[in-house]
Tab-separated table of C-alpha atoms in Angstrom:
chain	number	residue	atom	x	y	z
A	1	UNK	CA	7.551	-26.171	10.135
A	2	UNK	CA	8.257	-29.291	9.046
A	3	UNK	CA	11.169	-29.833	6.552
A	4	UNK	CA	11.716	-26.420	5.875
A	5	UNK	CA	15.048	-25.480	3.870
A	6	UNK	CA	17.206	-22.826	5.778
A	7	UNK	CA	16.415	-19.301	5.038
A	8	UNK	CA	18.318	-17.792	2.039
A	9	UNK	CA	18.418	-14.896	-1.278
A	10	UNK	CA	18.049	-18.102	-3.391
A	11	UNK	CA	14.735	-19.386	-1.431
A	12	UNK	CA	12.279	-18.269	-3.771
A	13	UNK	CA	14.141	-19.849	-7.048
A	14	UNK	CA	11.678	-21.452	-9.054
A	15	UNK	CA	13.707	-25.405	-9.342
A	16	UNK	CA	11.653	-25.996	-12.598
A	17	UNK	CA	10.553	-23.312	-14.128
A	18	UNK	CA	9.300	-25.003	-17.219
A	19	UNK	CA	6.743	-26.868	-15.526
A	20	UNK	CA	5.360	-23.965	-13.644
A	21	UNK	CA	4.916	-22.331	-17.167
A	22	UNK	CA	3.041	-25.511	-17.760
A	23	UNK	CA	0.644	-25.717	-14.471
A	24	UNK	CA	-0.009	-21.915	-14.646
A	25	UNK	CA	-1.793	-22.119	-18.879
A	26	UNK	CA	-3.456	-25.330	-17.996
A	27	UNK	CA	-4.647	-23.581	-14.690
A	28	UNK	CA	-5.807	-20.225	-17.046
A	29	UNK	CA	-6.984	-22.515	-19.830
A	30	UNK	CA	-9.078	-24.965	-17.715
A	31	UNK	CA	-10.704	-22.138	-15.463
A	32	UNK	CA	-11.800	-20.045	-18.398
A	33	UNK	CA	-12.970	-23.006	-19.870
A	34	UNK	CA	-14.273	-25.112	-17.864
A	35	UNK	CA	-15.205	-23.040	-14.504
A	36	UNK	CA	-15.860	-18.861	-16.239
A	37	UNK	CA	-17.423	-20.865	-19.104
A	38	UNK	CA	-15.418	-17.995	-21.549
A	39	UNK	CA	-14.327	-18.790	-24.941
A	40	UNK	CA	-11.327	-16.506	-24.859
A	41	UNK	CA	-9.900	-13.428	-22.110
A	42	UNK	CA	-8.786	-9.786	-22.467
A	43	UNK	CA	-6.121	-8.705	-20.396
A	44	UNK	CA	-5.399	-4.202	-19.746
A	45	UNK	CA	-1.454	-4.516	-21.008
A	46	UNK	CA	1.364	-1.470	-19.419
A	47	UNK	CA	3.842	-2.217	-20.731
A	48	UNK	CA	5.156	-3.350	-17.345
A	49	UNK	CA	6.495	-6.881	-16.041
A	50	UNK	CA	3.772	-8.119	-14.494
A	51	UNK	CA	0.608	-7.569	-17.364
A	52	UNK	CA	3.369	-8.483	-19.892
A	53	UNK	CA	4.251	-12.036	-17.887
A	54	UNK	CA	0.589	-12.342	-17.490
A	55	UNK	CA	-0.584	-11.833	-21.025
A	56	UNK	CA	2.243	-13.851	-22.724
A	57	UNK	CA	1.038	-17.249	-20.293
A	58	UNK	CA	-2.633	-16.070	-21.345
A	59	UNK	CA	-1.671	-15.891	-24.939
A	60	UNK	CA	0.087	-20.154	-24.310
A	61	UNK	CA	-3.318	-21.516	-22.638
A	62	UNK	CA	-6.125	-19.146	-25.029
A	63	UNK	CA	-4.630	-19.141	-28.245
A	64	UNK	CA	-3.364	-15.786	-29.581
A	65	UNK	CA	-6.765	-15.215	-31.396
A	66	UNK	CA	-8.352	-15.806	-28.349
A	67	UNK	CA	-6.938	-12.950	-26.517
A	68	UNK	CA	-7.241	-9.313	-26.546
A	69	UNK	CA	-4.913	-7.206	-25.217
A	70	UNK	CA	-5.869	-3.311	-24.294
A	71	UNK	CA	-3.424	-0.450	-23.823
A	72	UNK	CA	-5.995	1.936	-21.289
A	73	UNK	CA	-3.584	5.229	-21.606
A	74	UNK	CA	-4.961	8.886	-19.646
A	75	UNK	CA	-3.411	12.107	-19.553
A	76	UNK	CA	-0.211	11.157	-16.815
A	77	UNK	CA	0.308	7.639	-18.242
A	78	UNK	CA	4.351	7.428	-19.049
A	79	UNK	CA	4.534	7.399	-23.318
A	80	UNK	CA	6.518	4.400	-22.693
A	81	UNK	CA	4.139	2.329	-21.407
A	82	UNK	CA	1.999	2.144	-24.446
A	83	UNK	CA	5.042	1.854	-26.635
A	84	UNK	CA	6.570	-1.200	-24.514
A	85	UNK	CA	2.284	-2.627	-23.957
A	86	UNK	CA	2.625	-2.437	-28.088
A	87	UNK	CA	5.810	-3.799	-28.571
A	88	UNK	CA	4.857	-6.759	-26.314
A	89	UNK	CA	2.002	-7.613	-28.168
A	90	UNK	CA	3.163	-7.348	-31.389
A	91	UNK	CA	5.987	-10.115	-29.949
A	92	UNK	CA	3.439	-12.610	-28.761
A	93	UNK	CA	0.923	-12.160	-32.008
A	94	UNK	CA	-1.582	-10.564	-29.586
A	95	UNK	CA	-3.853	-8.191	-30.810
A	96	UNK	CA	-3.875	-4.414	-28.630
A	97	UNK	CA	-5.942	-2.201	-29.134
A	98	UNK	CA	-5.816	1.762	-27.149
A	99	UNK	CA	-8.910	2.721	-24.877
A	100	UNK	CA	-7.410	6.214	-24.128
A	101	UNK	CA	-9.630	6.714	-20.834
A	102	UNK	CA	-8.428	10.345	-20.164
A	103	UNK	CA	-12.319	11.560	-21.204
A	104	UNK	CA	-13.784	9.253	-18.825
A	105	UNK	CA	-11.651	10.383	-15.867
A	106	UNK	CA	-12.664	13.689	-17.081
A	107	UNK	CA	-16.348	13.425	-16.243
A	108	UNK	CA	-15.496	11.431	-13.742
A	109	UNK	CA	-14.122	14.821	-11.833
A	110	UNK	CA	-10.917	12.631	-11.471
A	111	UNK	CA	-8.439	15.252	-12.060
A	112	UNK	CA	-10.458	17.912	-10.503
A	113	UNK	CA	-11.395	16.772	-7.445
A	114	UNK	CA	-7.525	15.073	-7.104
A	115	UNK	CA	-6.007	19.048	-8.131
A	116	UNK	CA	-8.821	20.368	-5.546
A	117	UNK	CA	-6.683	19.032	-2.394
A	118	UNK	CA	-3.098	19.388	-4.039
A	119	UNK	CA	-3.761	22.597	-3.956
A	120	UNK	CA	-4.851	22.942	0.127
A	121	UNK	CA	-1.991	21.281	0.706
A	122	UNK	CA	0.804	23.468	-1.304
A	123	UNK	CA	-1.386	26.105	-2.526
A	124	UNK	CA	1.165	27.001	-5.627
A	125	UNK	CA	0.617	23.899	-7.357
A	126	UNK	CA	-1.205	24.482	-10.889
A	127	UNK	CA	-1.663	21.280	-12.699
A	128	UNK	CA	-0.192	23.163	-15.868
A	129	UNK	CA	2.552	23.928	-14.461
A	130	UNK	CA	3.383	21.451	-12.109
A	131	UNK	CA	3.628	17.750	-11.937
A	132	UNK	CA	2.446	15.760	-8.967
A	133	UNK	CA	2.421	12.612	-6.771
A	134	UNK	CA	2.454	11.019	-3.222
A	135	UNK	CA	4.398	8.750	-1.617
A	136	UNK	CA	5.827	7.133	1.820
A	137	UNK	CA	7.942	7.914	4.081
A	138	UNK	CA	11.389	4.936	3.641
A	139	UNK	CA	12.271	5.555	7.123
A	140	UNK	CA	9.160	3.310	8.979
A	141	UNK	CA	10.156	-0.078	7.697
A	142	UNK	CA	12.699	-1.046	10.741
A	143	UNK	CA	10.378	0.999	13.363
A	144	UNK	CA	7.349	0.043	14.641
A	145	UNK	CA	5.379	3.124	13.123
A	146	UNK	CA	4.030	3.341	10.016
A	147	UNK	CA	5.130	5.059	7.648
A	148	UNK	CA	3.655	8.923	6.636
A	149	UNK	CA	2.558	9.862	2.915
A	150	UNK	CA	3.942	12.775	1.748
A	151	UNK	CA	2.499	14.960	-1.577
A	152	UNK	CA	5.589	16.452	-3.731
A	153	UNK	CA	5.168	18.521	-6.732
A	154	UNK	CA	7.684	18.978	-9.328
A	155	UNK	CA	7.614	22.000	-11.200
A	156	UNK	CA	9.661	22.401	-15.363
A	157	UNK	CA	13.056	22.868	-13.699
A	158	UNK	CA	12.530	19.758	-11.590
A	159	UNK	CA	11.913	21.880	-8.694
A	160	UNK	CA	10.471	19.612	-6.119
A	161	UNK	CA	8.654	20.522	-3.070
A	162	UNK	CA	7.077	18.072	-0.934
A	163	UNK	CA	4.737	18.147	2.596
A	164	UNK	CA	3.105	15.876	4.580
A	165	UNK	CA	-0.330	14.298	3.133
A	166	UNK	CA	-3.144	15.602	6.397
A	167	UNK	CA	-5.677	12.578	6.277
A	168	UNK	CA	-8.347	14.332	4.498
A	169	UNK	CA	-6.477	15.306	1.713
A	170	UNK	CA	-4.699	12.262	1.615
A	171	UNK	CA	-7.961	10.719	1.421
A	172	UNK	CA	-9.520	12.710	-1.366
A	173	UNK	CA	-5.989	12.211	-3.520
A	174	UNK	CA	-6.338	8.738	-3.607
A	175	UNK	CA	-10.023	8.231	-4.147
A	176	UNK	CA	-10.275	10.122	-6.696
A	177	UNK	CA	-7.238	8.763	-8.633
A	178	UNK	CA	-8.841	5.131	-7.928
A	179	UNK	CA	-11.271	6.471	-10.575
A	180	UNK	CA	-8.241	5.429	-12.705
A	181	UNK	CA	-8.520	1.744	-12.071
A	182	UNK	CA	-12.129	1.527	-11.694
A	183	UNK	CA	-12.108	3.296	-15.119
A	184	UNK	CA	-9.473	0.358	-16.501
A	185	UNK	CA	-11.848	-2.205	-14.754
A	186	UNK	CA	-15.261	-0.836	-16.559
A	187	UNK	CA	-13.265	-0.813	-19.947
A	188	UNK	CA	-11.921	-4.416	-20.052
A	189	UNK	CA	-15.407	-5.633	-18.908
A	190	UNK	CA	-17.061	-4.160	-21.912
A	191	UNK	CA	-15.027	-5.595	-24.376
A	192	UNK	CA	-15.062	-8.964	-22.410
A	193	UNK	CA	-18.671	-9.146	-21.877
A	194	UNK	CA	-18.575	-7.799	-25.865
A	195	UNK	CA	-16.836	-10.794	-27.017
A	196	UNK	CA	-17.769	-13.364	-24.341
A	197	UNK	CA	-14.189	-13.329	-22.603
A	198	UNK	CA	-12.993	-13.693	-19.449
A	199	UNK	CA	-11.207	-10.944	-17.794
A	200	UNK	CA	-7.289	-11.908	-16.625
A	201	UNK	CA	-5.908	-9.559	-13.820
A	202	UNK	CA	-2.606	-8.958	-13.210
A	203	UNK	CA	-1.453	-8.673	-9.856
A	204	UNK	CA	1.149	-10.344	-8.202
A	205	UNK	CA	1.466	-11.968	-4.444
A	206	UNK	CA	2.785	-8.905	-2.854
A	207	UNK	CA	0.225	-6.944	-4.260
A	208	UNK	CA	-2.597	-9.033	-3.424
A	209	UNK	CA	-1.205	-9.760	0.377
A	210	UNK	CA	-0.193	-6.229	1.220
A	211	UNK	CA	-3.368	-4.033	-0.742
A	212	UNK	CA	-1.290	-2.671	-3.631
A	213	UNK	CA	-4.608	-2.743	-5.891
A	214	UNK	CA	-7.886	-0.539	-5.417
A	215	UNK	CA	-11.086	-2.838	-4.744
A	216	UNK	CA	-13.329	-3.120	-7.630
A	217	UNK	CA	-10.537	-1.251	-10.186
A	218	UNK	CA	-7.057	-3.566	-11.006
A	219	UNK	CA	-8.343	-6.143	-8.163
A	220	UNK	CA	-11.224	-6.615	-10.794
A	221	UNK	CA	-11.232	-9.235	-12.725
A	222	UNK	CA	-11.964	-12.967	-13.321
A	223	UNK	CA	-8.968	-14.882	-12.948
A	224	UNK	CA	-5.102	-13.970	-11.873
A	225	UNK	CA	-3.016	-16.366	-13.243
A	226	UNK	CA	0.076	-14.441	-11.236
A	227	UNK	CA	-1.399	-13.955	-7.915
A	228	UNK	CA	0.870	-16.475	-6.271
A	229	UNK	CA	4.138	-15.725	-7.658
A	230	UNK	CA	6.666	-13.398	-5.453
A	231	UNK	CA	7.758	-10.799	-7.976
A	232	UNK	CA	11.316	-12.178	-8.434
A	233	UNK	CA	9.458	-15.233	-9.447
A	234	UNK	CA	7.813	-13.216	-12.301
A	235	UNK	CA	11.037	-11.806	-13.598
A	236	UNK	CA	12.165	-15.086	-13.571
A	237	UNK	CA	9.370	-16.344	-15.478
A	238	UNK	CA	9.670	-13.431	-17.698
A	239	UNK	CA	13.066	-14.149	-19.351
A	240	UNK	CA	11.757	-17.761	-19.735
A	241	UNK	CA	8.759	-17.151	-21.831
A	242	UNK	CA	11.041	-14.058	-23.539
A	243	UNK	CA	9.750	-11.348	-22.467
A	244	UNK	CA	11.545	-8.233	-24.360
A	245	UNK	CA	14.665	-6.752	-22.188
A	246	UNK	CA	13.330	-3.232	-22.096
A	247	UNK	CA	10.499	-4.681	-20.116
A	248	UNK	CA	12.501	-6.650	-17.693
A	249	UNK	CA	14.627	-3.834	-16.898
A	250	UNK	CA	12.093	-1.543	-16.127
A	251	UNK	CA	12.015	-0.169	-13.187
A	252	UNK	CA	8.284	-0.593	-11.737
A	253	UNK	CA	5.971	2.340	-11.367
A	254	UNK	CA	2.777	2.654	-9.643
A	255	UNK	CA	1.890	5.264	-13.597
A	256	UNK	CA	-0.651	6.851	-11.489
A	257	UNK	CA	0.429	10.177	-11.218
A	258	UNK	CA	2.043	13.038	-13.293
A	259	UNK	CA	5.137	13.633	-11.589
A	260	UNK	CA	7.568	9.683	-12.152
A	261	UNK	CA	7.323	7.335	-9.242
A	262	UNK	CA	8.357	4.106	-8.641
A	263	UNK	CA	6.779	1.597	-6.584
A	264	UNK	CA	9.542	1.240	-4.621
A	265	UNK	CA	8.778	4.828	-3.455
A	266	UNK	CA	4.980	4.730	-3.479
A	267	UNK	CA	4.241	1.696	-1.056
A	268	UNK	CA	6.800	-0.888	-0.929
A	269	UNK	CA	9.570	0.716	0.949
A	270	UNK	CA	12.318	-1.650	-0.540
A	271	UNK	CA	13.662	-3.140	-3.820
A	272	UNK	CA	11.448	-5.966	-4.572
A	273	UNK	CA	14.726	-8.528	-4.401
A	274	UNK	CA	14.326	-6.905	-0.428
A	275	UNK	CA	10.689	-6.871	0.044
A	276	UNK	CA	9.991	-10.637	-1.797
A	277	UNK	CA	12.748	-12.255	1.098
A	278	UNK	CA	11.181	-10.571	3.773
A	279	UNK	CA	7.968	-11.638	2.515
A	280	UNK	CA	8.364	-15.268	2.280
A	281	UNK	CA	10.299	-15.368	5.192
A	282	UNK	CA	7.637	-13.812	7.452
A	283	UNK	CA	5.238	-15.545	5.908
A	284	UNK	CA	6.890	-18.872	6.380
A	285	UNK	CA	6.956	-18.186	9.789
A	286	UNK	CA	11.005	-17.759	9.194
A	287	UNK	CA	13.241	-16.771	12.738
A	288	UNK	CA	14.397	-12.735	12.787
A	289	UNK	CA	17.763	-14.363	14.031
A	290	UNK	CA	18.124	-16.352	10.822
A	291	UNK	CA	16.176	-13.721	8.562
A	292	UNK	CA	18.524	-10.853	10.029
A	293	UNK	CA	22.009	-12.265	9.251
A	294	UNK	CA	20.812	-13.478	5.665
A	295	UNK	CA	19.637	-9.820	5.105
A	296	UNK	CA	22.519	-8.535	7.179
A	297	UNK	CA	19.761	-6.780	9.222
A	298	UNK	CA	19.659	-7.179	12.932
A	299	UNK	CA	16.966	-9.648	14.361
A	300	UNK	CA	15.167	-6.415	16.075
A	301	UNK	CA	14.876	-4.745	12.690
A	302	UNK	CA	13.332	-7.984	11.268
A	303	UNK	CA	11.046	-8.044	14.040
A	304	UNK	CA	9.762	-4.729	13.356
A	305	UNK	CA	9.678	-5.146	9.531
A	306	UNK	CA	7.228	-8.034	10.589
A	307	UNK	CA	4.925	-6.247	12.617
A	308	UNK	CA	4.577	-3.815	9.818
A	309	UNK	CA	3.884	-6.536	7.734
A	310	UNK	CA	1.112	-7.994	10.622
A	311	UNK	CA	-0.466	-4.296	10.335
A	312	UNK	CA	-0.483	-4.204	6.771
A	313	UNK	CA	-2.303	-7.744	6.437
A	314	UNK	CA	-5.103	-6.392	9.194
A	315	UNK	CA	-5.785	-2.892	7.583
A	316	UNK	CA	-5.896	-4.094	4.093
A	317	UNK	CA	-8.493	-6.872	5.015
A	318	UNK	CA	-10.690	-4.810	3.879
A	319	UNK	CA	-9.622	-4.700	-0.020
A	320	UNK	CA	-9.985	-8.327	0.004
A	321	UNK	CA	-12.941	-9.313	1.761
A	322	UNK	CA	-16.177	-10.056	-1.044
A	323	UNK	CA	-19.407	-8.170	-0.503
A	324	UNK	CA	-20.808	-9.324	3.320
A	325	UNK	CA	-23.936	-10.862	3.451
A	326	UNK	CA	-25.468	-11.977	6.520
B	1	UNK	CA	-12.660	13.206	63.997
B	2	UNK	CA	-11.250	13.964	60.277
B	3	UNK	CA	-14.806	13.167	58.125
B	4	UNK	CA	-12.803	14.541	55.047
B	5	UNK	CA	-11.959	10.596	53.364
B	6	UNK	CA	-8.009	10.213	52.123
B	7	UNK	CA	-8.529	9.740	48.126
B	8	UNK	CA	-11.358	13.496	48.170
B	9	UNK	CA	-8.257	15.021	50.043
B	10	UNK	CA	-5.281	13.983	47.361
B	11	UNK	CA	-7.504	14.346	44.122
B	12	UNK	CA	-8.130	17.872	45.442
B	13	UNK	CA	-4.639	18.770	46.714
B	14	UNK	CA	-3.486	17.901	42.900
B	15	UNK	CA	-1.931	20.173	41.499
B	16	UNK	CA	-2.318	21.508	38.086
B	17	UNK	CA	0.898	19.932	36.353
B	18	UNK	CA	-0.898	16.524	37.081
B	19	UNK	CA	-4.456	17.607	36.354
B	20	UNK	CA	-2.792	18.692	32.661
B	21	UNK	CA	-1.306	14.894	32.497
B	22	UNK	CA	-4.323	13.280	33.563
B	23	UNK	CA	-6.878	15.605	30.876
B	24	UNK	CA	-4.134	14.652	28.324
B	25	UNK	CA	-4.257	10.821	29.115
B	26	UNK	CA	-7.689	11.185	28.842
B	27	UNK	CA	-8.825	12.993	25.729
B	28	UNK	CA	-5.715	10.497	24.272
B	29	UNK	CA	-7.108	7.074	25.781
B	30	UNK	CA	-10.732	8.471	24.610
B	31	UNK	CA	-9.142	9.090	21.090
B	32	UNK	CA	-7.723	6.016	20.565
B	33	UNK	CA	-10.645	4.033	22.263
B	34	UNK	CA	-12.855	5.520	19.425
B	35	UNK	CA	-10.794	5.339	17.107
B	36	UNK	CA	-9.557	2.229	17.058
B	37	UNK	CA	-12.832	-0.227	18.501
B	38	UNK	CA	-9.747	-1.829	20.483
B	39	UNK	CA	-11.498	-3.294	23.655
B	40	UNK	CA	-11.009	-1.110	26.219
B	41	UNK	CA	-9.011	-3.084	28.825
B	42	UNK	CA	-6.696	-3.810	25.861
B	43	UNK	CA	-5.623	0.035	26.531
B	44	UNK	CA	-3.845	0.857	29.099
B	45	UNK	CA	-1.460	4.234	29.586
B	46	UNK	CA	1.416	2.329	28.736
B	47	UNK	CA	0.295	-0.179	25.812
B	48	UNK	CA	3.019	-0.219	22.820
B	49	UNK	CA	-0.638	1.329	20.182
B	50	UNK	CA	2.087	0.913	17.324
B	51	UNK	CA	3.329	-2.196	17.803
B	52	UNK	CA	-0.350	-3.240	18.804
B	53	UNK	CA	-1.209	-2.630	15.433
B	54	UNK	CA	-3.686	-0.221	16.446
B	55	UNK	CA	-3.033	1.594	13.377
B	56	UNK	CA	-1.743	2.410	10.311
B	57	UNK	CA	-0.454	4.908	7.866
B	58	UNK	CA	-4.085	7.135	7.552
B	59	UNK	CA	-5.014	6.321	11.704
B	60	UNK	CA	-1.718	7.641	12.295
B	61	UNK	CA	-1.451	10.901	10.598
B	62	UNK	CA	-5.173	11.576	12.058
B	63	UNK	CA	-3.792	10.847	15.552
B	64	UNK	CA	-1.482	13.861	14.723
B	65	UNK	CA	-3.676	15.637	12.816
B	66	UNK	CA	-5.974	15.360	16.325
B	67	UNK	CA	-3.308	15.947	18.910
B	68	UNK	CA	-2.205	19.496	16.822
B	69	UNK	CA	-5.651	20.697	16.809
B	70	UNK	CA	-7.028	19.153	20.584
B	71	UNK	CA	-3.395	20.953	21.626
B	72	UNK	CA	-3.059	23.692	19.928
B	73	UNK	CA	1.061	22.492	19.067
B	74	UNK	CA	2.580	21.649	15.871
B	75	UNK	CA	4.870	18.217	14.942
B	76	UNK	CA	7.700	18.587	13.382
B	77	UNK	CA	9.008	15.610	10.716
B	78	UNK	CA	11.672	15.007	13.611
B	79	UNK	CA	8.916	14.636	16.669
B	80	UNK	CA	7.611	11.523	14.650
B	81	UNK	CA	9.711	8.400	16.082
B	82	UNK	CA	8.761	5.931	18.070
B	83	UNK	CA	9.597	7.389	21.446
B	84	UNK	CA	6.903	9.787	21.462
B	85	UNK	CA	4.148	8.150	19.717
B	86	UNK	CA	4.413	4.366	20.973
B	87	UNK	CA	1.628	5.081	24.522
B	88	UNK	CA	-0.629	7.000	25.481
B	89	UNK	CA	2.135	7.438	28.221
B	90	UNK	CA	4.941	8.679	25.365
B	91	UNK	CA	2.935	10.565	23.263
B	92	UNK	CA	1.603	12.837	27.115
B	93	UNK	CA	5.103	13.362	27.734
B	94	UNK	CA	5.250	13.974	24.458
B	95	UNK	CA	2.301	16.804	24.331
B	96	UNK	CA	3.559	18.016	27.848
B	97	UNK	CA	7.385	18.642	26.223
B	98	UNK	CA	6.036	20.810	23.198
B	99	UNK	CA	3.570	23.054	24.720
B	100	UNK	CA	6.212	23.963	27.396
B	101	UNK	CA	8.251	25.228	24.895
B	102	UNK	CA	5.509	27.284	23.388
């Protein structure tokens, strides 16, 4: 690659953050108004860093009076999510409403279908007395074997039990849980259509490229203003835009299962700072030897990580595909 | 004159152990081909099926489940290492080792 900068831990820092911010703001405005022909935007806000930065950018682009923030909690959501989301909306002067989707999810049988699969693996599970989550083994990143999912249940005394998830139960738990993101998408479109607004999606670069989203769920929107940014860069923008510190300092979670779970243990296997650098190195064709020196890993380990990335791209391609026609 | 072709003679004298190995390899090979949609020629007994990216997490757990059901064995978490699963040869050796301990 021509003029490729030496690989370093600072390689992702955006040098002119103000200019990047302005470029995104202009992009939102131009695309919403002149390509999508909508007069404003709706955005799901969770109190997480991605939706917070996306909301702040959209507010600058469209004006606070043309933006609606929607909190979409359900019975498993953390109370912190609503509190932080409201704080964010208040700070930026954006109107925020709450749409609790628990009733819709019960209608779909989301919880019953999920719990049925959980009980098949750990029969003592009772949703009234246990919390649950699924996660992956973090031994998977430096080997050629993909990680396996396990189920964890936690009782009221914080005693945990975990078991490897067989394929049928894993698929049922994931499929049932995905009702959550798809319900949220439906509700966002209800308000968008009612107001003649566009739905502003909030995934970042990793989530899209590694397939950490639900097809036609949080992957369903009209415009994705931070889809080109690494998480490190999203944080850089957060500081620049004045996102509240509690949100910036919060550990990214999936907020999908009743037991607490970080995005790292559910999907990424590494803290985002390391994942960002490795992903950048992989996407930009850096030599594993050079990357290994910076990341304090062997070239062989880095090659295995890159192999895992290739596998992830290949196996999640289906999520990024538009409906096929022929 | 011996009218019995040499290759058939070899086949008939194959040990039951060798027959077991062949049967296991065939079953694993068939499973891999059916579940990865890979080209037949690309899946050899020593092909590094995980390094080549034929299986994701779901594919791996499905393969484990197939092995457990087909060969009536139970895999422990400590068994799930590259040396035991990297190729059809490795999986076959793993199954034989595991069965011999039952």
